[in-house]
PDB file of C-alpha atoms in Angstrom:
ATOM      1  CA  LEU A   1       0.000   0.000   0.000  1.00 48.00           C
ATOM      2  CA  ASP A   2       1.800   3.096  -1.274  1.00 54.00           C
ATOM      3  CA  THR A   3      -0.506   6.044  -0.566  1.00 58.00           C
ATOM      4  CA  ALA A   4      -2.552   7.283   2.372  1.00 61.00           C
ATOM      5  CA  GLU A   5      -5.736   6.837   0.311  1.00 59.00           C
ATOM      6  CA  GLU A   6      -4.908   3.186  -0.373  1.00 57.00           C
ATOM      7  CA  LYS A   7      -4.180   2.555   3.327  1.00 59.00           C
ATOM      8  CA  ILE A   8      -7.482   4.161   4.374  1.00 58.00           C
ATOM      9  CA  ALA A   9      -9.383   2.138   1.775  1.00 55.00           C
ATOM     10  CA  PHE A  10      -7.720  -1.053   3.048  1.00 55.00           C
ATOM     11  CA  LEU A  11      -8.709  -0.313   6.651  1.00 55.00           C
ATOM     12  CA  LYS A  12     -12.309   0.462   5.675  1.00 55.00           C
ATOM     13  CA  THR A  13     -12.767  -2.757   3.739  1.00 54.00           C
ATOM     14  CA  GLU A  14     -10.942  -4.976   6.262  1.00 57.00           C
ATOM     15  CA  LEU A  15     -12.312  -3.530   9.526  1.00 59.00           C
ATOM     16  CA  PHE A  16     -15.724  -2.198   8.497  1.00 58.00           C
ATOM     17  CA  ASN A  17     -16.599  -4.462   5.546  1.00 56.00           C
ATOM     18  CA  GLU A  18     -17.022  -1.428   3.290  1.00 56.00           C
ATOM     19  CA  PRO A  19     -16.667  -2.383  -0.395  1.00 54.00           C
ATOM     20  CA  LEU A  20     -13.226  -1.339  -1.622  1.00 51.00           C
ATOM     21  CA  ASP A  21     -14.492   0.233  -4.861  1.00 48.00           C
ATOM     22  CA  THR A  22     -16.810   2.527  -2.899  1.00 48.00           C
ATOM     23  CA  ALA A  23     -13.888   3.745  -0.801  1.00 50.00           C
ATOM     24  CA  ALA A  24     -11.560   4.226  -3.779  1.00 56.00           C
ATOM     25  CA  GLY A  25     -14.091   5.509  -6.306  1.00 80.00           C
ATOM     26  CA  LEU A  26     -15.543   3.746  -9.311  1.00 88.00           C
ATOM     27  CA  PHE A  27     -12.265   3.948 -11.243  1.00 93.00           C
ATOM     28  CA  PRO A  28      -9.281   3.424  -8.909  1.00 92.00           C
ATOM     29  CA  PRO A  29      -5.746   3.605 -10.386  1.00 93.00           C
ATOM     30  CA  ARG A  30      -5.783  -0.066 -11.352  1.00 93.00           C
ATOM     31  CA  ARG A  31      -8.868   0.376 -13.545  1.00 95.00           C
ATOM     32  CA  LEU A  32      -7.620   3.661 -14.960  1.00 96.00           C
ATOM     33  CA  ALA A  33      -4.460   1.871 -16.081  1.00 96.00           C
ATOM     34  CA  LEU A  34      -6.520  -0.790 -17.856  1.00 96.00           C
ATOM     35  CA  MET A  35      -8.534   1.918 -19.646  1.00 97.00           C
ATOM     36  CA  GLN A  36      -5.543   3.888 -20.917  1.00 96.00           C
ATOM     37  CA  GLY A  37      -4.888   3.182 -24.574  1.00 96.00           C
ATOM     38  CA  THR A  38      -1.539   3.521 -26.319  1.00 95.00           C
ATOM     39  CA  TYR A  39      -2.917   4.965 -29.555  1.00 97.00           C
ATOM     40  CA  PRO A  40      -3.637   8.545 -30.706  1.00 97.00           C
ATOM     41  CA  ARG A  41      -6.993  10.130 -31.468  1.00 98.00           C
ATOM     42  CA  GLN A  42      -8.519   9.581 -34.916  1.00 97.00           C
ATOM     43  CA  ARG A  43     -10.292  12.263 -36.943  1.00 97.00           C
ATOM     44  CA  HIS A  44     -11.414  10.115 -39.856  1.00 97.00           C
ATOM     45  CA  PRO A  45     -12.756   6.576 -40.219  1.00 98.00           C
ATOM     46  CA  THR A  46     -10.747   3.740 -41.759  1.00 96.00           C
ATOM     47  CA  ARG A  47     -12.510   1.852 -44.535  1.00 91.00           C
ATOM     48  CA  THR A  48     -11.951  -1.634 -43.112  1.00 93.00           C
ATOM     49  CA  THR A  49     -12.856  -0.724 -39.517  1.00 96.00           C
ATOM     50  CA  ARG A  50     -16.231  -0.993 -37.825  1.00 97.00           C
ATOM     51  CA  TYR A  51     -17.361   1.737 -35.455  1.00 98.00           C
ATOM     52  CA  ILE A  52     -20.185   2.248 -32.992  1.00 98.00           C
ATOM     53  CA  ALA A  53     -21.290   5.499 -31.342  1.00 98.00           C
ATOM     54  CA  THR A  54     -22.699   6.327 -27.918  1.00 97.00           C
ATOM     55  CA  LEU A  55     -24.674   9.523 -27.345  1.00 96.00           C
ATOM     56  CA  ASP A  56     -25.391  11.155 -23.964  1.00 93.00           C
ATOM     57  CA  VAL A  57     -27.712  14.162 -24.315  1.00 91.00           C
ATOM     58  CA  ALA A  58     -27.774  17.250 -22.097  1.00 87.00           C
ATOM     59  CA  GLY A  59     -30.413  19.966 -21.915  1.00 73.00           C
ATOM     60  CA  GLN A  60     -30.196  23.161 -23.933  1.00 67.00           C
ATOM     61  CA  ASP A  61     -29.412  26.564 -22.457  1.00 56.00           C
ATOM     62  CA  GLU A  62     -31.874  29.314 -23.307  1.00 47.00           C
ATOM     63  CA  ALA A  63     -29.113  31.957 -23.460  1.00 48.00           C
ATOM     64  CA  THR A  64     -27.755  30.435 -26.659  1.00 42.00           C
ATOM     65  CA  THR A  65     -30.749  31.835 -28.546  1.00 40.00           C
ATOM     66  CA  GLU A  66     -29.335  35.336 -28.023  1.00 41.00           C
ATOM     67  CA  GLY A  67     -26.117  34.830 -29.944  1.00 41.00           C
ATOM     68  CA  ALA A  68     -23.291  32.419 -30.556  1.00 40.00           C
ATOM     69  CA  PHE A  69     -20.992  34.153 -28.060  1.00 37.00           C
ATOM     70  CA  THR A  70     -23.481  34.796 -25.268  1.00 45.00           C
ATOM     71  CA  ASP A  71     -22.454  33.407 -21.884  1.00 48.00           C
ATOM     72  CA  LEU A  72     -24.421  30.417 -20.698  1.00 44.00           C
ATOM     73  CA  VAL A  73     -27.068  31.058 -18.058  1.00 47.00           C
ATOM     74  CA  ARG A  74     -26.099  27.822 -16.319  1.00 47.00           C
ATOM     75  CA  PRO A  75     -22.419  27.149 -17.141  1.00 50.00           C
ATOM     76  CA  ALA A  76     -22.410  24.026 -14.953  1.00 48.00           C
ATOM     77  CA  ARG A  77     -24.993  22.360 -17.211  1.00 57.00           C
ATOM     78  CA  ASP A  78     -23.958  18.924 -18.424  1.00 74.00           C
ATOM     79  CA  TYR A  79     -22.446  18.361 -21.856  1.00 88.00           C
ATOM     80  CA  THR A  80     -23.871  16.482 -24.820  1.00 93.00           C
ATOM     81  CA  VAL A  81     -21.216  13.906 -25.724  1.00 95.00           C
ATOM     82  CA  CYS A  82     -21.053  11.553 -28.692  1.00 97.00           C
ATOM     83  CA  THR A  83     -18.156   9.090 -28.544  1.00 98.00           C
ATOM     84  CA  ILE A  84     -16.929   6.952 -31.442  1.00 98.00           C
ATOM     85  CA  PHE A  85     -15.573   3.491 -30.663  1.00 98.00           C
ATOM     86  CA  GLU A  86     -13.587   1.193 -32.909  1.00 98.00           C
ATOM     87  CA  VAL A  87     -14.935  -2.339 -32.567  1.00 97.00           C
ATOM     88  CA  ILE A  88     -12.177  -4.950 -32.412  1.00 94.00           C
ATOM     89  CA  PRO A  89     -13.472  -8.487 -33.040  1.00 91.00           C
ATOM     90  CA  GLN A  90     -13.096 -11.223 -30.448  1.00 80.00           C
ATOM     91  CA  THR A  91      -9.801 -13.114 -30.480  1.00 76.00           C
ATOM     92  CA  LEU A  92      -8.616 -16.355 -28.881  1.00 73.00           C
ATOM     93  CA  LEU A  93      -7.228 -14.322 -25.972  1.00 71.00           C
ATOM     94  CA  ALA A  94     -10.376 -12.229 -25.379  1.00 69.00           C
ATOM     95  CA  ILE A  95     -13.807 -13.258 -24.090  1.00 83.00           C
ATOM     96  CA  GLY A  96     -15.575 -10.852 -26.430  1.00 88.00           C
ATOM     97  CA  PRO A  97     -15.064  -7.847 -28.716  1.00 93.00           C
ATOM     98  CA  SER A  98     -13.074  -4.843 -27.511  1.00 95.00           C
ATOM     99  CA  TYR A  99     -14.099  -1.197 -27.770  1.00 97.00           C
ATOM    100  CA  HIS A 100     -11.484   1.526 -28.273  1.00 98.00           C
ATOM    101  CA  ALA A 101     -12.667   5.142 -28.048  1.00 98.00           C
ATOM    102  CA  VAL A 102     -11.109   7.044 -30.969  1.00 98.00           C
ATOM    103  CA  ASP A 103     -12.959  10.389 -31.177  1.00 98.00           C
ATOM    104  CA  VAL A 104     -15.570  12.509 -29.406  1.00 98.00           C
ATOM    105  CA  PHE A 105     -18.076  15.249 -30.233  1.00 97.00           C
ATOM    106  CA  VAL A 106     -18.799  17.618 -27.338  1.00 95.00           C
ATOM    107  CA  ASP A 107     -21.406  20.385 -27.074  1.00 92.00           C
ATOM    108  CA  HIS A 108     -22.321  22.618 -24.145  1.00 88.00           C
ATOM    109  CA  GLY A 109     -25.877  23.909 -24.079  1.00 82.00           C
ATOM    110  CA  SER A 110     -26.711  24.429 -27.783  1.00 87.00           C
ATOM    111  CA  ARG A 111     -30.345  24.459 -28.879  1.00 87.00           C
ATOM    112  CA  HIS A 112     -31.321  21.010 -30.094  1.00 90.00           C
ATOM    113  CA  PHE A 113     -33.344  21.940 -33.174  1.00 90.00           C
ATOM    114  CA  GLN A 114     -33.091  25.711 -33.635  1.00 85.00           C
ATOM    115  CA  ASP A 115     -30.396  27.784 -35.319  1.00 81.00           C
ATOM    116  CA  THR A 116     -28.458  30.427 -33.422  1.00 78.00           C
ATOM    117  CA  PRO A 117     -26.409  33.157 -35.149  1.00 77.00           C
ATOM    118  CA  GLY A 118     -23.352  31.532 -36.675  1.00 78.00           C
ATOM    119  CA  GLN A 119     -24.208  27.999 -35.575  1.00 83.00           C
ATOM    120  CA  PRO A 120     -26.577  25.279 -36.848  1.00 91.00           C
ATOM    121  CA  PRO A 121     -28.705  23.377 -34.315  1.00 92.00           C
ATOM    122  CA  LEU A 122     -27.179  20.560 -32.310  1.00 93.00           C
ATOM    123  CA  PHE A 123     -29.144  17.910 -34.212  1.00 95.00           C
ATOM    124  CA  ALA A 124     -27.740  19.014 -37.596  1.00 95.00           C
ATOM    125  CA  ARG A 125     -24.156  18.948 -36.328  1.00 95.00           C
ATOM    126  CA  LEU A 126     -24.627  15.573 -34.638  1.00 96.00           C
ATOM    127  CA  LEU A 127     -26.114  14.107 -37.788  1.00 96.00           C
ATOM    128  CA  ALA A 128     -23.163  15.349 -39.873  1.00 97.00           C
ATOM    129  CA  TYR A 129     -20.773  13.848 -37.322  1.00 98.00           C
ATOM    130  CA  LEU A 130     -22.477  10.454 -37.448  1.00 97.00           C
ATOM    131  CA  GLN A 131     -22.586  10.494 -41.240  1.00 97.00           C
ATOM    132  CA  HIS A 132     -18.850  11.205 -41.268  1.00 97.00           C
ATOM    133  CA  TRP A 133     -18.051   8.172 -39.104  1.00 97.00           C
ATOM    134  CA  GLN A 134     -20.813   5.868 -40.411  1.00 96.00           C
ATOM    135  CA  PRO A 135     -21.062   3.732 -37.231  1.00 97.00           C
ATOM    136  CA  ILE A 136     -22.836   0.397 -37.568  1.00 96.00           C
ATOM    137  CA  ALA A 137     -24.863   1.187 -34.432  1.00 97.00           C
ATOM    138  CA  VAL A 138     -25.679   4.250 -32.322  1.00 97.00           C
ATOM    139  CA  ILE A 139     -26.666   3.840 -28.675  1.00 96.00           C
ATOM    140  CA  CYS A 140     -28.642   6.959 -27.740  1.00 95.00           C
ATOM    141  CA  ASP A 141     -29.734   8.459 -24.439  1.00 91.00           C
ATOM    142  CA  ALA A 142     -33.544   8.312 -24.738  1.00 92.00           C
ATOM    143  CA  SER A 143     -34.429   9.506 -21.238  1.00 87.00           C
ATOM    144  CA  GLY A 144     -35.762  12.979 -20.454  1.00 86.00           C
ATOM    145  CA  VAL A 145     -34.236  15.662 -22.692  1.00 84.00           C
ATOM    146  CA  GLY A 146     -32.597  12.992 -24.840  1.00 89.00           C
ATOM    147  CA  GLN A 147     -35.855  11.563 -26.171  1.00 91.00           C
ATOM    148  CA  GLY A 148     -36.387  14.221 -28.848  1.00 91.00           C
ATOM    149  CA  LEU A 149     -32.876  13.975 -30.298  1.00 92.00           C
ATOM    150  CA  THR A 150     -33.008  10.187 -30.238  1.00 94.00           C
ATOM    151  CA  ASP A 151     -36.320  10.126 -32.119  1.00 94.00           C
ATOM    152  CA  ALA A 152     -34.933  12.537 -34.732  1.00 95.00           C
ATOM    153  CA  ILE A 153     -31.760  10.468 -35.222  1.00 95.00           C
ATOM    154  CA  ILE A 154     -33.828   7.284 -35.621  1.00 95.00           C
ATOM    155  CA  LYS A 155     -35.743   8.914 -38.470  1.00 94.00           C
ATOM    156  CA  ALA A 156     -32.752  10.547 -40.177  1.00 94.00           C
ATOM    157  CA  PHE A 157     -29.807   8.168 -39.800  1.00 93.00           C
ATOM    158  CA  PRO A 158     -29.857   4.961 -41.881  1.00 86.00           C
ATOM    159  CA  ARG A 159     -28.165   2.797 -39.264  1.00 89.00           C
ATOM    160  CA  GLN A 160     -29.246   0.766 -36.255  1.00 93.00           C
ATOM    161  CA  VAL A 161     -30.169   3.234 -33.508  1.00 95.00           C
ATOM    162  CA  ILE A 162     -30.612   1.732 -30.041  1.00 95.00           C
ATOM    163  CA  PRO A 163     -32.502   3.928 -27.539  1.00 94.00           C
ATOM    164  CA  PHE A 164     -31.416   3.583 -23.904  1.00 93.00           C
ATOM    165  CA  ASP A 165     -33.578   4.831 -21.030  1.00 90.00           C
ATOM    166  CA  PHE A 166     -31.472   5.644 -17.956  1.00 83.00           C
ATOM    167  CA  ALA A 167     -34.599   6.181 -15.860  1.00 80.00           C
ATOM    168  CA  LYS A 168     -36.125   2.751 -16.498  1.00 76.00           C
ATOM    169  CA  GLY A 169     -35.779   0.121 -13.791  1.00 65.00           C
ATOM    170  CA  HIS A 170     -32.189  -0.801 -13.000  1.00 76.00           C
ATOM    171  CA  ASN A 171     -30.831   0.186 -16.416  1.00 81.00           C
ATOM    172  CA  LYS A 172     -28.200   2.562 -15.043  1.00 82.00           C
ATOM    173  CA  ALA A 173     -26.859   0.011 -12.555  1.00 82.00           C
ATOM    174  CA  GLN A 174     -26.757  -2.704 -15.209  1.00 87.00           C
ATOM    175  CA  LEU A 175     -24.972  -0.366 -17.620  1.00 89.00           C
ATOM    176  CA  GLY A 176     -22.366   0.393 -14.967  1.00 88.00           C
ATOM    177  CA  ASN A 177     -21.830  -3.298 -14.275  1.00 90.00           C
ATOM    178  CA  ASP A 178     -21.449  -4.037 -17.979  1.00 93.00           C
ATOM    179  CA  LEU A 179     -18.909  -1.230 -18.374  1.00 94.00           C
ATOM    180  CA  LEU A 180     -16.871  -2.497 -15.438  1.00 94.00           C
ATOM    181  CA  SER A 181     -16.884  -5.969 -16.987  1.00 93.00           C
ATOM    182  CA  LEU A 182     -15.375  -4.512 -20.165  1.00 94.00           C
ATOM    183  CA  VAL A 183     -12.782  -2.556 -18.177  1.00 95.00           C
ATOM    184  CA  GLU A 184     -11.783  -5.479 -15.955  1.00 94.00           C
ATOM    185  CA  THR A 185     -11.235  -7.755 -18.952  1.00 92.00           C
ATOM    186  CA  GLY A 186      -9.151  -5.170 -20.839  1.00 92.00           C
ATOM    187  CA  ARG A 187     -11.788  -4.588 -23.511  1.00 94.00           C
ATOM    188  CA  PHE A 188     -12.416  -0.859 -23.001  1.00 97.00           C
ATOM    189  CA  GLN A 189      -9.747   1.732 -23.811  1.00 97.00           C
ATOM    190  CA  TYR A 190      -9.550   5.477 -24.438  1.00 98.00           C
ATOM    191  CA  TRP A 191      -7.006   7.245 -26.599  1.00 98.00           C
ATOM    192  CA  THR A 192      -4.230   9.367 -25.073  1.00 96.00           C
ATOM    193  CA  GLY A 193      -2.334  12.499 -26.014  1.00 95.00           C
ATOM    194  CA  ASP A 194      -4.754  15.458 -26.054  1.00 96.00           C
ATOM    195  CA  ASP A 195      -6.918  17.624 -23.791  1.00 95.00           C
ATOM    196  CA  ASP A 196     -10.115  15.608 -24.311  1.00 96.00           C
ATOM    197  CA  ALA A 197      -8.340  12.402 -23.270  1.00 97.00           C
ATOM    198  CA  ALA A 198      -6.936  14.119 -20.165  1.00 96.00           C
ATOM    199  CA  TRP A 199     -10.412  15.482 -19.327  1.00 94.00           C
ATOM    200  CA  PHE A 200     -11.873  11.965 -19.595  1.00 95.00           C
ATOM    201  CA  VAL A 201      -9.275  10.622 -17.152  1.00 95.00           C
ATOM    202  CA  LEU A 202      -9.907  13.499 -14.739  1.00 94.00           C
ATOM    203  CA  GLN A 203     -13.642  12.796 -14.716  1.00 93.00           C
ATOM    204  CA  CYS A 204     -13.005   9.097 -14.094  1.00 94.00           C
ATOM    205  CA  GLU A 205     -10.721   9.922 -11.163  1.00 92.00           C
ATOM    206  CA  HIS A 206     -13.572  11.836  -9.499  1.00 90.00           C
ATOM    207  CA  CYS A 207     -16.334   9.378 -10.368  1.00 88.00           C
ATOM    208  CA  GLY A 208     -17.969   7.745  -7.346  1.00 81.00           C
ATOM    209  CA  TYR A 209     -21.055   5.635  -6.751  1.00 74.00           C
ATOM    210  CA  ASP A 210     -23.401   4.367  -4.053  1.00 70.00           C
ATOM    211  CA  LEU A 211     -24.536   0.809  -3.486  1.00 63.00           C
ATOM    212  CA  ALA A 212     -28.252   0.280  -2.976  1.00 61.00           C
ATOM    213  CA  GLU A 213     -29.449  -1.435   0.202  1.00 60.00           C
ATOM    214  CA  GLY A 214     -28.779  -5.165   0.064  1.00 52.00           C
ATOM    215  CA  LEU A 215     -26.247  -5.078  -2.780  1.00 50.00           C
TER     216      LEU A 215
END
């Protein structure tokens, strides 16, 4: 045990039966190391490669209707993020396909379907981004504010679009478990070498979770 945090986490799990992951966060250093790829970011698809996309939708900020350079009313609002993953087929040494994040589209508060001065609506830019990468599947956030964008993408994009409702049942918990399974088996990686990759790691370092009663 090298750090004070690791020693505290050890004491909590050994003396108080507190799950270690809860004490150390969802992505402790061991998992972060497994998630760190050794490849650079891509800006264009490769003809022989298959890609999938995941889309997490945030709400729009009303201030953006006043001009492209107007400050956001709520600057802490979440971001709309569309991530492109290269799908690497299963091999003899892997228990399933691997998913390597290669690029990301990020937007903060743009109107979903309305133009603002100097900028098309979020939907138009997302659609152009997906058409550029031509993913074989798009997993879309279809809960709350994401429902409208997901419905529009289903109608406009000629690929398999899979709606995902975070608010339904135990979907969020199951999604987290599935992601951890990919991470623990070395089948989820993120590129390195730029600000977006560093921002992803920083968010993971501060990502925590709570266990429901009885789990």
